[in-house]
Amino acid sequence: MIRYIAPIVLLTISNIFMTFAWYGHLKHKSTALWIVILVSWGIAFFEYCFQVPANRIGHEVYDAAHLKTIQEVITLIVFSFFSVYYLKEQFKWNYLVGFALIILATFFIFKKW
């Protein structure tokens, strides 16, 4: 069971770092772009420290398409919380519908046909 959960936990941690690397600077628009890029690269290093093992371990029990799908769903969840609580942006109903449709796609990817 841990073989199935460990990649999800690692991908979640990786995604938190990724979200801050990609979008955290939006709250600091007065900071010089070159500084933001260097800080984002530094944060991305830690993202990769979790993402690479997550995929390596996860590929023992999941297909690559499954891993990518899991990562995308985690991205939507992490980003939703990040945009509301960190960036203080409104979460609109159409975002929910769009994200739900993407999550529905996971059914088709994971379904044994």
Short mmCIF file of C-alpha atoms in Angstrom, two decimals:
data_model
loop_
_atom_site.label_atom_id
_atom_site.label_comp_id
_atom_site.label_asym_id
_atom_site.label_seq_id
_atom_site.Cartn_x
_atom_site.Cartn_y
_atom_site.Cartn_z
CA MET A 1 0.00 0.00 0.00
CA ILE A 2 2.82 2.44 0.81
CA ARG A 3 4.17 1.91 -2.72
CA TYR A 4 0.97 3.51 -4.03
CA ILE A 5 0.80 6.34 -1.49
CA ALA A 6 4.48 7.40 -1.33
CA PRO A 7 4.56 8.79 -4.88
CA ILE A 8 1.38 10.79 -4.23
CA VAL A 9 2.81 12.28 -1.04
CA LEU A 10 6.11 13.11 -2.77
CA LEU A 11 4.30 14.63 -5.76
CA THR A 12 2.20 16.75 -3.39
CA ILE A 13 5.29 18.10 -1.62
CA SER A 14 6.97 18.68 -4.98
CA ASN A 15 3.93 20.52 -6.23
CA ILE A 16 3.86 22.86 -3.26
CA PHE A 17 7.43 23.89 -4.05
CA MET A 18 6.59 24.16 -7.76
CA THR A 19 3.60 26.39 -7.11
CA PHE A 20 5.69 28.78 -5.02
CA ALA A 21 8.48 28.75 -7.61
CA TRP A 22 6.11 29.51 -10.47
CA TYR A 23 3.55 31.81 -8.84
CA GLY A 24 4.88 32.99 -5.46
CA HIS A 25 6.62 35.97 -7.01
CA LEU A 26 3.27 37.39 -8.16
CA LYS A 27 2.86 38.73 -4.63
CA HIS A 28 6.23 40.53 -4.91
CA LYS A 29 5.97 42.45 -8.17
CA SER A 30 8.35 45.19 -7.04
CA THR A 31 11.23 42.70 -6.78
CA ALA A 32 13.62 42.75 -9.73
CA LEU A 33 12.88 40.04 -12.27
CA TRP A 34 16.42 38.61 -12.18
CA ILE A 35 16.13 38.11 -8.40
CA VAL A 36 12.73 36.45 -8.82
CA ILE A 37 14.20 34.10 -11.44
CA LEU A 38 17.11 33.10 -9.19
CA VAL A 39 14.84 32.56 -6.18
CA SER A 40 12.43 30.53 -8.33
CA TRP A 41 15.29 28.34 -9.56
CA GLY A 42 16.35 27.80 -5.94
CA ILE A 43 12.85 26.75 -4.98
CA ALA A 44 12.59 24.54 -8.07
CA PHE A 45 15.67 22.62 -6.91
CA PHE A 46 13.67 21.39 -3.92
CA GLU A 47 10.72 20.64 -6.18
CA TYR A 48 12.93 18.30 -8.21
CA CYS A 49 14.31 16.68 -5.06
CA PHE A 50 10.78 15.36 -4.45
CA GLN A 51 9.45 15.09 -8.00
CA VAL A 52 12.19 12.88 -9.44
CA PRO A 53 12.00 10.27 -6.64
CA ALA A 54 8.20 10.40 -6.79
CA ASN A 55 8.25 9.45 -10.45
CA ARG A 56 11.02 6.90 -10.03
CA ILE A 57 9.23 5.17 -7.14
CA GLY A 58 5.81 5.68 -8.65
CA HIS A 59 6.74 4.13 -11.98
CA GLU A 60 7.07 0.80 -10.18
CA VAL A 61 3.30 0.77 -9.62
CA TYR A 62 1.87 3.36 -12.03
CA ASP A 63 2.22 3.96 -15.77
CA ALA A 64 3.83 7.26 -16.79
CA ALA A 65 0.41 8.51 -17.94
CA HIS A 66 -1.01 7.69 -14.51
CA LEU A 67 1.80 9.58 -12.78
CA LYS A 68 1.28 12.61 -15.00
CA THR A 69 -2.46 12.54 -14.36
CA ILE A 70 -1.95 12.27 -10.59
CA GLN A 71 0.48 15.19 -10.76
CA GLU A 72 -2.00 17.33 -12.71
CA VAL A 73 -4.83 16.68 -10.24
CA ILE A 74 -2.49 17.51 -7.35
CA THR A 75 -1.47 20.68 -9.21
CA LEU A 76 -5.09 21.80 -9.48
CA ILE A 77 -5.76 21.18 -5.80
CA VAL A 78 -2.54 22.83 -4.57
CA PHE A 79 -2.94 25.77 -6.94
CA SER A 80 -6.56 26.31 -5.88
CA PHE A 81 -5.58 26.64 -2.23
CA PHE A 82 -2.50 28.70 -3.11
CA SER A 83 -4.40 31.22 -5.23
CA VAL A 84 -7.12 31.70 -2.61
CA TYR A 85 -5.02 31.72 0.58
CA TYR A 86 -1.66 33.10 -0.60
CA LEU A 87 -2.54 35.32 -3.55
CA LYS A 88 -5.96 36.22 -2.09
CA GLU A 89 -7.69 35.65 -5.42
CA GLN A 90 -11.31 34.65 -5.77
CA PHE A 91 -12.07 31.06 -6.74
CA LYS A 92 -14.79 31.33 -9.37
CA TRP A 93 -17.44 28.77 -10.27
CA ASN A 94 -16.12 28.32 -13.80
CA TYR A 95 -12.71 27.36 -12.38
CA LEU A 96 -14.43 24.64 -10.38
CA VAL A 97 -16.28 23.36 -13.45
CA GLY A 98 -13.11 23.35 -15.56
CA PHE A 99 -11.08 21.63 -12.85
CA ALA A 100 -13.86 19.08 -12.31
CA LEU A 101 -13.79 18.21 -16.01
CA ILE A 102 -10.04 17.72 -15.85
CA ILE A 103 -10.43 15.54 -12.79
CA LEU A 104 -13.18 13.61 -14.61
CA ALA A 105 -10.59 12.85 -17.28
CA THR A 106 -8.68 10.85 -14.66
CA PHE A 107 -11.55 8.37 -14.66
CA PHE A 108 -10.88 7.58 -18.31
CA ILE A 109 -7.12 7.34 -17.76
CA PHE A 110 -7.36 5.03 -14.74
CA LYS A 111 -10.34 2.95 -15.91
CA LYS A 112 -9.39 -0.57 -16.96
CA TRP A 113 -11.03 -0.97 -20.37
#
